[in-house]
Structure formats: C-alpha cells, structure tokens
Amino acid sequence: MNVRGGATRAQIVDAADRLFYQQGYEHTSFATIAEAVQISRGNFYHHFKSKDLILDAVIEARLAGTRRMLEEWEAERAEPGDRIRWFIEILLTNRADIQNYGCPVGTLTSELAKLDHAALGEANSLFTLFRTWLRDQFTLLGHTEEADALAMHVLAVSQGVATLANAFKDEKFIQREVRRMNDWLDTYTTP
Amino acid sequence: MNVRGGATRAQIVDAADRLFYQQGYEHTSFATIAEAVQISRGNFYHHFKSKDLILDAVIEARLAGTRRMLEEWEAERAEPGDRIRWFIEILLTNRADIQNYGCPVGTLTSELAKLDHAALGEANSLFTLFRTWLRDQFTLLGHTEEADALAMHVLAVSQGVATLANAFKDEKFIQREVRRMNDWLDTYTTP
DNA sequence: GTCTATAATATGATAGAC
DNA sequence: GTCTATCATATTATAGAC
C-alpha cells in the first residue's frame, strides 16, 4: 500500500488496462502508464519486469473481471433468454466507449494477432469465456445441438456492430442492430 | 523505373500495403518496408517524406482498388442479389488472409481510431465505399427505404465474422455464417 | 518501494556524396 | 534515384542511491 490508497501494482494494471483499450497495446509506452499512476519509470520496473508481463496481468485481470460479471448476470437473471438479451444490450450500455475505442476484446485480439504476440492465446480466451457462457444459455433454452453455433453468431454480430459503431459513430445504427438481434432471438426463446 | 522492373514508388506502396495489413501500421517500420523493397532507408525518403504520407498513399491505393473491384462486380453480375452474395462470399474467398490478419478495412480503421490518426477519415471512407455500393444494390432490389440499414447490416455481420475467424481460425464457422447470411438474403431477393 | 541516472537500441527523419 | 553517414528522439530496460 502507499499514499495513493491502493496497491501500486493494482493501480498500474488498472491504468494499463484502460490505456491499452483506448490507445492500443503497442502504442502505449511505459512512460504513459507511469505518468497515469504518478510514479517514475524506474519504480515501474520494480512491479513489472517487462511490457509483456504487464499485458499478461491486464489480460488476467480482464479474465477475472469477465468471469465475475458473467456470474453476476446469471445470479441476477433466471431466464437464459434474458441473460442473452442482457449480453446484447451491452452494445447500448457501453456505446460511448465502443464508439470511441471499439470492443475491448476484439480490438485487443486483432492487434495481438498482427503483432504475433505470445499473449494472443490468453487474449482469445476472453472470447472463449463469452462463447462458453452464451453456449450454456442456448443449451438451457433447449437448443443443445446448435448452441455453440448460436453463441458464435451472437458474438460475431456483436463484434461487427462494435467495429462499425467505432467507424461511423452512429447510435441509431446500434439501436437498430440490437433490435434486429432481439427479434432474431425471439425465434429461440418463445416456445 | 529501375532494375526491379517497376516504379519504386509503386513498389513501396505495394509492400507497405501488405505489411500494414499483416503487421499493423504502427508496428511496421521504415526499415521493414525498405528491406521488403530492397532499397536503403535513405532512398525511401526520396519517395515519401514521412510515414503518414505513405499511409495516405496506401489508403488511396486501396480506395482506387476497391472502386475498380466494385465496378467489375457490377459489370460481371447483372442481378443485384448476385452482387451482394458475391460480396458475402469474399469471407470464403479470402478466408486464409482473414484467419491470419482479419479484415483489411476493419483492422486498419480500428488501429487508426486508437492512434487518433489524421488518416482515420480516409480509412473510414473505405467502409463508405462498400456501404454505398451495397445500399445501391438493395435499392435496385426495391428496398429503397431500408437500403442503407440493410447495407450496414451486411457490413456489420461480415466484420464480425472476420474478427472471430481471426480469433478462432475456424473455417466451418465462416461457412455456417455465410450460409446464414445467404438464407437471410433470400427474404430480400425473392419477389 | 521509490527515486535519479544511464545504458542500449530502434525509429523517424535529414544531409550530402555519387 | 540511390546510397552512406548521421541526428534527434523515444523506448524498453538496468544500476544503484535513499
């Protein structure tokens, strides 16, 4: 602990998480992160020996946060259909960030794929978390056979909407696509 | 012209285009491009005074190439429905590149958005080219009112499929989503 | 744990010879 | 048009004092 009121390491991960999302991983330098946390670059290396290691920590934090979030969604909503609709609704809930920076998962995996970065596998498992969770909901709805294909479809459309929302910054477009996905989902939720 | 058999400038643009797609814009250095074209870094600056200027040239080349391609598609296919289906089919035609590097348009715009780069607007107009072209096809099909919304929907799903194909490298997934889009399109092409 | 100082390297960019 | 040599800067990373 320190004067900033939290463990420095956790603050670094928090700041790096946000900056990697907003500016990209490679574009974000140690100097920028250090400045955000108000520590010197030298001190930075006491907590993380390399830039790769902080990326690992950021992905780990995102994985943990996502797991927690998905568990909450399950606890708060009994109906699998409602849970899937809530997932789709994120596009509107987070529309400001999405229009500015795209989807945090999709843009990170795309960047790491181009960098051929060692952490790509871990980043992709962020997608897998959502995929598995969505698949489970479709299974609960009785669509066991095609559950994974349906999960991938929901993920794909959400990704595409995020990418185009980032390019065109059109909120009406997001609303339209969310409505379209909900209509499509009706086919699978109404008995 | 030179010993390499083509204008050096054009070769630089070609190499940069490919490298920006495969490795990302920021990650690609002058040294890498110069090596690909087999010229010295010094000579490089005779043709392009800055990295921003070569990005401009690459986007301009992509815009010109895309315009040419869309005109060809129109010339080769009389039916608007067939043209849209051919657009969707790119996901399979270019599946190898898409699985390795994602969509050339979507990944570039995402990167430039995070870099807050001046060329973002020009890159986004690559999306607009496809959007306008798809909108025109839906208009020809008689769906004038919703033509733009339908165009955006086709773009969005294609983007999402490309992003997830890049993450999961699953060809069956691409095939399934292309089939799904074609089924969806039937509603708008059959009178 | 935190700092300053510094090293090693890569990068975008320029100057000037041929 | 092409090259070598060089500059200025930013970046990752280390050493060592407090």
mmCIF file of N, CA and C in Angstrom, chain B residues 50-167:
data_model
loop_
_atom_site.group_PDB
_atom_site.id
_atom_site.type_symbol
_atom_site.label_atom_id
_atom_site.label_comp_id
_atom_site.label_asym_id
_atom_site.label_seq_id
_atom_site.Cartn_x
_atom_site.Cartn_y
_atom_site.Cartn_z
ATOM 1 N N SER B 50 7.389 11.273 -45.137
ATOM 2 C CA SER B 50 7.039 10.862 -43.778
ATOM 3 C C SER B 50 6.217 9.579 -43.815
ATOM 4 N N LYS B 51 6.079 8.972 -42.649
ATOM 5 C CA LYS B 51 5.327 7.710 -42.568
ATOM 6 C C LYS B 51 3.842 7.973 -42.812
ATOM 7 N N ASP B 52 3.371 9.129 -42.373
ATOM 8 C CA ASP B 52 1.972 9.487 -42.607
ATOM 9 C C ASP B 52 1.659 9.534 -44.101
ATOM 10 N N LEU B 53 2.611 10.052 -44.881
ATOM 11 C CA LEU B 53 2.368 10.204 -46.316
ATOM 12 C C LEU B 53 2.267 8.858 -47.020
ATOM 13 N N ILE B 54 3.034 7.871 -46.526
ATOM 14 C CA ILE B 54 2.922 6.565 -47.177
ATOM 15 C C ILE B 54 1.598 5.904 -46.783
ATOM 16 N N LEU B 55 1.144 6.168 -45.564
ATOM 17 C CA LEU B 55 -0.171 5.649 -45.179
ATOM 18 C C LEU B 55 -1.254 6.250 -46.069
ATOM 19 N N ASP B 56 -1.165 7.549 -46.301
ATOM 20 C CA ASP B 56 -2.108 8.196 -47.221
ATOM 21 C C ASP B 56 -2.099 7.514 -48.585
ATOM 22 N N ALA B 57 -0.894 7.244 -49.084
ATOM 23 C CA ALA B 57 -0.775 6.611 -50.403
ATOM 24 C C ALA B 57 -1.371 5.212 -50.401
ATOM 25 N N VAL B 58 -1.152 4.476 -49.309
ATOM 26 C CA VAL B 58 -1.694 3.114 -49.217
ATOM 27 C C VAL B 58 -3.222 3.162 -49.211
ATOM 28 N N ILE B 59 -3.777 4.063 -48.411
ATOM 29 C CA ILE B 59 -5.249 4.160 -48.356
ATOM 30 C C ILE B 59 -5.805 4.581 -49.714
ATOM 31 N N GLU B 60 -5.127 5.532 -50.359
ATOM 32 C CA GLU B 60 -5.556 5.972 -51.694
ATOM 33 C C GLU B 60 -5.547 4.800 -52.666
ATOM 34 N N ALA B 61 -4.485 3.983 -52.588
ATOM 35 C CA ALA B 61 -4.394 2.814 -53.469
ATOM 36 C C ALA B 61 -5.516 1.825 -53.174
ATOM 37 N N ARG B 62 -5.821 1.649 -51.890
ATOM 38 C CA ARG B 62 -6.898 0.721 -51.532
ATOM 39 C C ARG B 62 -8.242 1.243 -52.008
ATOM 40 N N LEU B 63 -8.439 2.550 -51.889
ATOM 41 C CA LEU B 63 -9.688 3.152 -52.365
ATOM 42 C C LEU B 63 -9.839 2.926 -53.868
ATOM 43 N N ALA B 64 -8.770 3.207 -54.609
ATOM 44 C CA ALA B 64 -8.812 3.021 -56.062
ATOM 45 C C ALA B 64 -9.065 1.553 -56.412
ATOM 46 N N GLY B 65 -8.357 0.651 -55.719
ATOM 47 C CA GLY B 65 -8.530 -0.778 -55.970
ATOM 48 C C GLY B 65 -9.938 -1.250 -55.675
ATOM 49 N N THR B 66 -10.497 -0.731 -54.593
ATOM 50 C CA THR B 66 -11.847 -1.127 -54.208
ATOM 51 C C THR B 66 -12.875 -0.626 -55.221
ATOM 52 N N ARG B 67 -12.710 0.624 -55.663
ATOM 53 C CA ARG B 67 -13.620 1.170 -56.673
ATOM 54 C C ARG B 67 -13.586 0.314 -57.934
ATOM 55 N N ARG B 68 -12.391 -0.022 -58.359
ATOM 56 C CA ARG B 68 -12.219 -0.859 -59.549
ATOM 57 C C ARG B 68 -12.926 -2.210 -59.356
ATOM 58 N N MET B 69 -12.718 -2.803 -58.192
ATOM 59 C CA MET B 69 -13.292 -4.117 -57.904
ATOM 60 C C MET B 69 -14.819 -4.077 -57.921
ATOM 61 N N LEU B 70 -15.389 -3.046 -57.294
ATOM 62 C CA LEU B 70 -16.856 -2.955 -57.227
ATOM 63 C C LEU B 70 -17.449 -2.730 -58.622
ATOM 64 N N GLU B 71 -16.724 -1.951 -59.447
ATOM 65 C CA GLU B 71 -17.190 -1.763 -60.828
ATOM 66 C C GLU B 71 -17.182 -3.078 -61.591
ATOM 67 N N GLU B 72 -16.129 -3.859 -61.374
ATOM 68 C CA GLU B 72 -16.042 -5.174 -62.027
ATOM 69 C C GLU B 72 -17.201 -6.073 -61.602
ATOM 70 N N TRP B 73 -17.469 -6.073 -60.296
ATOM 71 C CA TRP B 73 -18.558 -6.909 -59.793
ATOM 72 C C TRP B 73 -19.879 -6.531 -60.457
ATOM 73 N N GLU B 74 -20.070 -5.233 -60.636
ATOM 74 C CA GLU B 74 -21.302 -4.771 -61.272
ATOM 75 C C GLU B 74 -21.347 -5.188 -62.728
ATOM 76 N N ALA B 75 -20.190 -5.094 -63.400
ATOM 77 C CA ALA B 75 -20.140 -5.447 -64.827
ATOM 78 C C ALA B 75 -20.357 -6.937 -65.032
ATOM 79 N N GLU B 76 -19.824 -7.746 -64.105
ATOM 80 C CA GLU B 76 -19.888 -9.200 -64.279
ATOM 81 C C GLU B 76 -21.215 -9.804 -63.844
ATOM 82 N N ARG B 77 -21.960 -9.088 -63.014
ATOM 83 C CA ARG B 77 -23.222 -9.632 -62.491
ATOM 84 C C ARG B 77 -24.355 -8.626 -62.679
ATOM 85 N N ALA B 78 -25.369 -9.035 -63.395
ATOM 86 C CA ALA B 78 -26.480 -8.119 -63.676
ATOM 87 C C ALA B 78 -27.443 -8.026 -62.493
ATOM 88 N N GLU B 79 -27.617 -9.138 -61.771
ATOM 89 C CA GLU B 79 -28.583 -9.170 -60.676
ATOM 90 C C GLU B 79 -27.997 -8.593 -59.379
ATOM 91 N N PRO B 80 -28.650 -7.600 -58.791
ATOM 92 C CA PRO B 80 -28.166 -7.003 -57.538
ATOM 93 C C PRO B 80 -28.002 -8.045 -56.432
ATOM 94 N N GLY B 81 -28.926 -9.014 -56.395
ATOM 95 C CA GLY B 81 -28.837 -10.061 -55.380
ATOM 96 C C GLY B 81 -27.558 -10.870 -55.521
ATOM 97 N N ASP B 82 -27.197 -11.194 -56.769
ATOM 98 C CA ASP B 82 -25.969 -11.943 -57.021
ATOM 99 C C ASP B 82 -24.745 -11.138 -56.599
ATOM 100 N N ARG B 83 -24.828 -9.824 -56.812
ATOM 101 C CA ARG B 83 -23.706 -8.972 -56.434
ATOM 102 C C ARG B 83 -23.498 -8.991 -54.920
ATOM 103 N N ILE B 84 -24.606 -8.867 -54.179
ATOM 104 C CA ILE B 84 -24.498 -8.893 -52.713
ATOM 105 C C ILE B 84 -23.965 -10.237 -52.243
ATOM 106 N N ARG B 85 -24.441 -11.309 -52.871
ATOM 107 C CA ARG B 85 -23.966 -12.649 -52.488
ATOM 108 C C ARG B 85 -22.473 -12.799 -52.765
ATOM 109 N N TRP B 86 -22.020 -12.148 -53.813
ATOM 110 C CA TRP B 86 -20.596 -12.220 -54.127
ATOM 111 C C TRP B 86 -19.777 -11.467 -53.081
ATOM 112 N N PHE B 87 -20.329 -10.356 -52.616
ATOM 113 C CA PHE B 87 -19.665 -9.616 -51.530
ATOM 114 C C PHE B 87 -19.529 -10.505 -50.297
ATOM 115 N N ILE B 88 -20.624 -11.143 -49.914
ATOM 116 C CA ILE B 88 -20.606 -12.010 -48.733
ATOM 117 C C ILE B 88 -19.600 -13.148 -48.914
ATOM 118 N N GLU B 89 -19.514 -13.629 -50.154
ATOM 119 C CA GLU B 89 -18.629 -14.759 -50.469
ATOM 120 C C GLU B 89 -17.144 -14.429 -50.259
ATOM 121 N N ILE B 90 -16.811 -13.124 -50.229
ATOM 122 C CA ILE B 90 -15.391 -12.756 -50.008
ATOM 123 C C ILE B 90 -14.859 -13.403 -48.750
ATOM 124 N N LEU B 91 -15.721 -13.556 -47.737
ATOM 125 C CA LEU B 91 -15.294 -14.158 -46.476
ATOM 126 C C LEU B 91 -14.678 -15.530 -46.722
ATOM 127 N N LEU B 92 -15.226 -16.254 -47.701
ATOM 128 C CA LEU B 92 -14.666 -17.567 -48.025
ATOM 129 C C LEU B 92 -13.511 -17.446 -49.012
ATOM 130 N N THR B 93 -13.664 -16.562 -49.988
ATOM 131 C CA THR B 93 -12.603 -16.376 -50.985
ATOM 132 C C THR B 93 -11.285 -15.990 -50.313
ATOM 133 N N ASN B 94 -11.364 -15.070 -49.369
ATOM 134 C CA ASN B 94 -10.160 -14.570 -48.693
ATOM 135 C C ASN B 94 -9.963 -15.185 -47.303
ATOM 136 N N ARG B 95 -10.500 -16.357 -47.092
ATOM 137 C CA ARG B 95 -10.512 -16.916 -45.731
ATOM 138 C C ARG B 95 -9.119 -17.093 -45.137
ATOM 139 N N ALA B 96 -8.146 -17.435 -45.963
ATOM 140 C CA ALA B 96 -6.791 -17.644 -45.428
ATOM 141 C C ALA B 96 -6.251 -16.345 -44.823
ATOM 142 N N ASP B 97 -6.294 -15.268 -45.593
ATOM 143 C CA ASP B 97 -5.830 -13.970 -45.087
ATOM 144 C C ASP B 97 -6.652 -13.503 -43.899
ATOM 145 N N ILE B 98 -7.971 -13.699 -43.978
ATOM 146 C CA ILE B 98 -8.846 -13.240 -42.893
ATOM 147 C C ILE B 98 -8.532 -13.979 -41.597
ATOM 148 N N GLN B 99 -8.296 -15.272 -41.697
ATOM 149 C CA GLN B 99 -7.972 -16.036 -40.490
ATOM 150 C C GLN B 99 -6.630 -15.594 -39.910
ATOM 151 N N ASN B 100 -5.718 -15.185 -40.763
ATOM 152 C CA ASN B 100 -4.396 -14.770 -40.285
ATOM 153 C C ASN B 100 -4.351 -13.315 -39.819
ATOM 154 N N TYR B 101 -5.041 -12.431 -40.560
ATOM 155 C CA TYR B 101 -4.869 -10.994 -40.289
ATOM 156 C C TYR B 101 -6.174 -10.227 -40.131
ATOM 157 N N GLY B 102 -7.305 -10.879 -40.200
ATOM 158 C CA GLY B 102 -8.585 -10.177 -40.085
ATOM 159 C C GLY B 102 -8.965 -9.441 -41.355
ATOM 160 N N CYS B 103 -9.949 -8.559 -41.258
ATOM 161 C CA CYS B 103 -10.383 -7.779 -42.413
ATOM 162 C C CYS B 103 -9.454 -6.582 -42.589
ATOM 163 N N PRO B 104 -8.953 -6.340 -43.800
ATOM 164 C CA PRO B 104 -8.026 -5.236 -44.026
ATOM 165 C C PRO B 104 -8.629 -3.869 -43.699
ATOM 166 N N VAL B 105 -9.921 -3.714 -43.934
ATOM 167 C CA VAL B 105 -10.565 -2.428 -43.659
ATOM 168 C C VAL B 105 -10.820 -2.263 -42.161
ATOM 169 N N GLY B 106 -11.470 -3.252 -41.563
ATOM 170 C CA GLY B 106 -11.830 -3.155 -40.152
ATOM 171 C C GLY B 106 -10.631 -3.040 -39.226
ATOM 172 N N THR B 107 -9.574 -3.807 -39.496
ATOM 173 C CA THR B 107 -8.422 -3.759 -38.588
ATOM 174 C C THR B 107 -7.657 -2.441 -38.739
ATOM 175 N N LEU B 108 -7.633 -1.890 -39.957
ATOM 176 C CA LEU B 108 -6.953 -0.598 -40.136
ATOM 177 C C LEU B 108 -7.710 0.532 -39.447
ATOM 178 N N THR B 109 -9.019 0.588 -39.653
ATOM 179 C CA THR B 109 -9.797 1.662 -39.024
ATOM 180 C C THR B 109 -9.736 1.550 -37.498
ATOM 181 N N SER B 110 -9.782 0.337 -36.980
ATOM 182 C CA SER B 110 -9.691 0.163 -35.527
ATOM 183 C C SER B 110 -8.357 0.681 -35.001
ATOM 184 N N GLU B 111 -7.282 0.339 -35.704
ATOM 185 C CA GLU B 111 -5.961 0.786 -35.250
ATOM 186 C C GLU B 111 -5.852 2.308 -35.314
ATOM 187 N N LEU B 112 -6.264 2.890 -36.439
ATOM 188 C CA LEU B 112 -6.137 4.343 -36.595
ATOM 189 C C LEU B 112 -7.023 5.092 -35.607
ATOM 190 N N ALA B 113 -8.171 4.503 -35.260
ATOM 191 C CA ALA B 113 -9.048 5.138 -34.264
ATOM 192 C C ALA B 113 -8.319 5.226 -32.930
ATOM 193 N N LYS B 114 -7.611 4.176 -32.552
ATOM 194 C CA LYS B 114 -6.890 4.178 -31.272
ATOM 195 C C LYS B 114 -5.703 5.121 -31.311
ATOM 196 N N LEU B 115 -5.065 5.230 -32.474
ATOM 197 C CA LEU B 115 -3.922 6.138 -32.597
ATOM 198 C C LEU B 115 -4.388 7.578 -32.739
ATOM 199 N N ASP B 116 -5.689 7.754 -32.914
ATOM 200 C CA ASP B 116 -6.246 9.088 -33.171
ATOM 201 C C ASP B 116 -5.524 9.717 -34.365
ATOM 202 N N HIS B 117 -5.359 8.923 -35.396
ATOM 203 C CA HIS B 117 -4.553 9.310 -36.555
ATOM 204 C C HIS B 117 -5.357 10.165 -37.540
ATOM 205 N N ALA B 118 -4.641 11.118 -38.148
ATOM 206 C CA ALA B 118 -5.284 12.052 -39.084
ATOM 207 C C ALA B 118 -5.914 11.342 -40.280
ATOM 208 N N ALA B 119 -5.372 10.186 -40.650
ATOM 209 C CA ALA B 119 -5.863 9.480 -41.834
ATOM 210 C C ALA B 119 -7.104 8.627 -41.551
ATOM 211 N N LEU B 120 -7.599 8.670 -40.314
ATOM 212 C CA LEU B 120 -8.746 7.828 -39.956
ATOM 213 C C LEU B 120 -9.946 8.077 -40.866
ATOM 214 N N GLY B 121 -10.208 9.336 -41.165
ATOM 215 C CA GLY B 121 -11.341 9.669 -42.020
ATOM 216 C C GLY B 121 -11.242 9.019 -43.386
ATOM 217 N N GLU B 122 -10.067 9.091 -43.981
ATOM 218 C CA GLU B 122 -9.858 8.474 -45.292
ATOM 219 C C GLU B 122 -10.031 6.958 -45.222
ATOM 220 N N ALA B 123 -9.514 6.364 -44.130
ATOM 221 C CA ALA B 123 -9.651 4.916 -43.961
ATOM 222 C C ALA B 123 -11.123 4.533 -43.811
ATOM 223 N N ASN B 124 -11.850 5.330 -43.065
ATOM 224 C CA ASN B 124 -13.281 5.049 -42.888
ATOM 225 C C ASN B 124 -14.038 5.127 -44.211
ATOM 226 N N SER B 125 -13.553 5.959 -45.124
ATOM 227 C CA SER B 125 -14.263 6.075 -46.395
ATOM 228 C C SER B 125 -14.125 4.797 -47.232
ATOM 229 N N LEU B 126 -13.185 3.924 -46.835
ATOM 230 C CA LEU B 126 -13.151 2.587 -47.439
ATOM 231 C C LEU B 126 -14.436 1.842 -47.086
ATOM 232 N N PHE B 127 -14.825 1.959 -45.819
ATOM 233 C CA PHE B 127 -16.101 1.366 -45.393
ATOM 234 C C PHE B 127 -17.261 1.983 -46.167
ATOM 235 N N THR B 128 -17.196 3.308 -46.348
ATOM 236 C CA THR B 128 -18.289 4.012 -47.021
ATOM 237 C C THR B 128 -18.455 3.534 -48.460
ATOM 238 N N LEU B 129 -17.339 3.234 -49.119
ATOM 239 C CA LEU B 129 -17.416 2.702 -50.484
ATOM 240 C C LEU B 129 -18.297 1.464 -50.534
ATOM 241 N N PHE B 130 -18.006 0.514 -49.648
ATOM 242 C CA PHE B 130 -18.784 -0.726 -49.607
ATOM 243 C C PHE B 130 -20.228 -0.447 -49.191
ATOM 244 N N ARG B 131 -20.380 0.430 -48.211
ATOM 245 C CA ARG B 131 -21.712 0.761 -47.715
ATOM 246 C C ARG B 131 -22.591 1.320 -48.835
ATOM 247 N N THR B 132 -22.044 2.281 -49.575
ATOM 248 C CA THR B 132 -22.804 2.913 -50.657
ATOM 249 C C THR B 132 -23.134 1.900 -51.753
ATOM 250 N N TRP B 133 -22.136 1.100 -52.093
ATOM 251 C CA TRP B 133 -22.328 0.100 -53.146
ATOM 252 C C TRP B 133 -23.412 -0.910 -52.744
ATOM 253 N N LEU B 134 -23.360 -1.404 -51.511
ATOM 254 C CA LEU B 134 -24.369 -2.357 -51.039
ATOM 255 C C LEU B 134 -25.748 -1.695 -50.995
ATOM 256 N N ARG B 135 -25.785 -0.454 -50.523
ATOM 257 C CA ARG B 135 -27.039 0.286 -50.463
ATOM 258 C C ARG B 135 -27.656 0.386 -51.859
ATOM 259 N N ASP B 136 -26.838 0.691 -52.860
ATOM 260 C CA ASP B 136 -27.339 0.781 -54.235
ATOM 261 C C ASP B 136 -27.950 -0.544 -54.698
ATOM 262 N N GLN B 137 -27.327 -1.642 -54.314
ATOM 263 C CA GLN B 137 -27.859 -2.948 -54.729
ATOM 264 C C GLN B 137 -29.216 -3.212 -54.070
ATOM 265 N N PHE B 138 -29.336 -2.885 -52.788
ATOM 266 C CA PHE B 138 -30.625 -3.091 -52.109
ATOM 267 C C PHE B 138 -31.692 -2.163 -52.676
ATOM 268 N N THR B 139 -31.273 -0.987 -53.094
ATOM 269 C CA THR B 139 -32.226 -0.060 -53.737
ATOM 270 C C THR B 139 -32.727 -0.649 -55.045
ATOM 271 N N LEU B 140 -31.801 -1.206 -55.820
ATOM 272 C CA LEU B 140 -32.186 -1.849 -57.082
ATOM 273 C C LEU B 140 -33.149 -3.011 -56.842
ATOM 274 N N LEU B 141 -33.020 -3.629 -55.672
ATOM 275 C CA LEU B 141 -33.920 -4.744 -55.337
ATOM 276 C C LEU B 141 -35.289 -4.236 -54.882
ATOM 277 N N GLY B 142 -35.421 -2.915 -54.788
ATOM 278 C CA GLY B 142 -36.723 -2.336 -54.430
ATOM 279 C C GLY B 142 -36.889 -1.986 -52.961
ATOM 280 N N HIS B 143 -35.816 -2.174 -52.166
ATOM 281 C CA HIS B 143 -35.915 -1.881 -50.737
ATOM 282 C C HIS B 143 -35.333 -0.502 -50.440
ATOM 283 N N THR B 144 -35.782 0.477 -51.190
ATOM 284 C CA THR B 144 -35.212 1.820 -51.127
ATOM 285 C C THR B 144 -35.163 2.390 -49.710
ATOM 286 N N GLU B 145 -36.274 2.279 -49.023
ATOM 287 C CA GLU B 145 -36.403 2.889 -47.695
ATOM 288 C C GLU B 145 -35.338 2.384 -46.716
ATOM 289 N N GLU B 146 -35.161 1.062 -46.699
ATOM 290 C CA GLU B 146 -34.267 0.459 -45.702
ATOM 291 C C GLU B 146 -32.914 0.047 -46.309
ATOM 292 N N ALA B 147 -32.645 0.499 -47.524
ATOM 293 C CA ALA B 147 -31.433 0.068 -48.240
ATOM 294 C C ALA B 147 -30.158 0.320 -47.426
ATOM 295 N N ASP B 148 -30.028 1.493 -46.862
ATOM 296 C CA ASP B 148 -28.812 1.810 -46.110
ATOM 297 C C ASP B 148 -28.689 0.960 -44.844
ATOM 298 N N ALA B 149 -29.818 0.749 -44.161
ATOM 299 C CA ALA B 149 -29.796 -0.090 -42.957
ATOM 300 C C ALA B 149 -29.408 -1.524 -43.312
ATOM 301 N N LEU B 150 -29.914 -2.009 -44.429
ATOM 302 C CA LEU B 150 -29.569 -3.369 -44.858
ATOM 303 C C LEU B 150 -28.090 -3.450 -45.235
ATOM 304 N N ALA B 151 -27.601 -2.430 -45.905
ATOM 305 C CA ALA B 151 -26.178 -2.385 -46.270
ATOM 306 C C ALA B 151 -25.301 -2.425 -45.019
ATOM 307 N N MET B 152 -25.648 -1.624 -44.032
ATOM 308 C CA MET B 152 -24.893 -1.596 -42.786
ATOM 309 C C MET B 152 -24.955 -2.951 -42.078
ATOM 310 N N HIS B 153 -26.100 -3.613 -42.176
ATOM 311 C CA HIS B 153 -26.224 -4.917 -41.533
ATOM 312 C C HIS B 153 -25.291 -5.947 -42.182
ATOM 313 N N VAL B 154 -25.260 -5.947 -43.498
ATOM 314 C CA VAL B 154 -24.371 -6.865 -44.211
ATOM 315 C C VAL B 154 -22.915 -6.579 -43.859
ATOM 316 N N LEU B 155 -22.565 -5.315 -43.829
ATOM 317 C CA LEU B 155 -21.206 -4.918 -43.450
ATOM 318 C C LEU B 155 -20.870 -5.378 -42.036
ATOM 319 N N ALA B 156 -21.809 -5.156 -41.125
ATOM 320 C CA ALA B 156 -21.566 -5.482 -39.715
ATOM 321 C C ALA B 156 -21.332 -6.979 -39.526
ATOM 322 N N VAL B 157 -22.219 -7.795 -40.077
ATOM 323 C CA VAL B 157 -22.061 -9.239 -39.901
ATOM 324 C C VAL B 157 -20.746 -9.711 -40.525
ATOM 325 N N SER B 158 -20.418 -9.191 -41.696
ATOM 326 C CA SER B 158 -19.161 -9.579 -42.344
ATOM 327 C C SER B 158 -17.966 -9.230 -41.461
ATOM 328 N N GLN B 159 -17.990 -8.037 -40.898
ATOM 329 C CA GLN B 159 -16.929 -7.612 -39.994
ATOM 330 C C GLN B 159 -16.786 -8.551 -38.813
ATOM 331 N N GLY B 160 -17.912 -8.857 -38.199
ATOM 332 C CA GLY B 160 -17.888 -9.719 -37.023
ATOM 333 C C GLY B 160 -17.362 -11.100 -37.354
ATOM 334 N N VAL B 161 -17.793 -11.643 -38.468
ATOM 335 C CA VAL B 161 -17.324 -12.964 -38.881
ATOM 336 C C VAL B 161 -15.808 -12.925 -39.103
ATOM 337 N N ALA B 162 -15.323 -11.850 -39.716
ATOM 338 C CA ALA B 162 -13.878 -11.731 -39.946
ATOM 339 C C ALA B 162 -13.115 -11.695 -38.620
ATOM 340 N N THR B 163 -13.613 -10.916 -37.666
ATOM 341 C CA THR B 163 -12.931 -10.801 -36.372
ATOM 342 C C THR B 163 -12.870 -12.147 -35.649
ATOM 343 N N LEU B 164 -13.997 -12.858 -35.631
ATOM 344 C CA LEU B 164 -13.995 -14.149 -34.925
ATOM 345 C C LEU B 164 -13.242 -15.229 -35.703
ATOM 346 N N ALA B 165 -13.245 -15.125 -37.027
ATOM 347 C CA ALA B 165 -12.468 -16.075 -37.829
ATOM 348 C C ALA B 165 -10.982 -15.884 -37.538
ATOM 349 N N ASN B 166 -10.582 -14.630 -37.331
ATOM 350 C CA ASN B 166 -9.207 -14.306 -36.985
ATOM 351 C C ASN B 166 -8.834 -14.868 -35.608
ATOM 352 N N ALA B 167 -9.790 -14.800 -34.680
ATOM 353 C CA ALA B 167 -9.514 -15.267 -33.315
ATOM 354 C C ALA B 167 -9.535 -16.796 -33.225
#
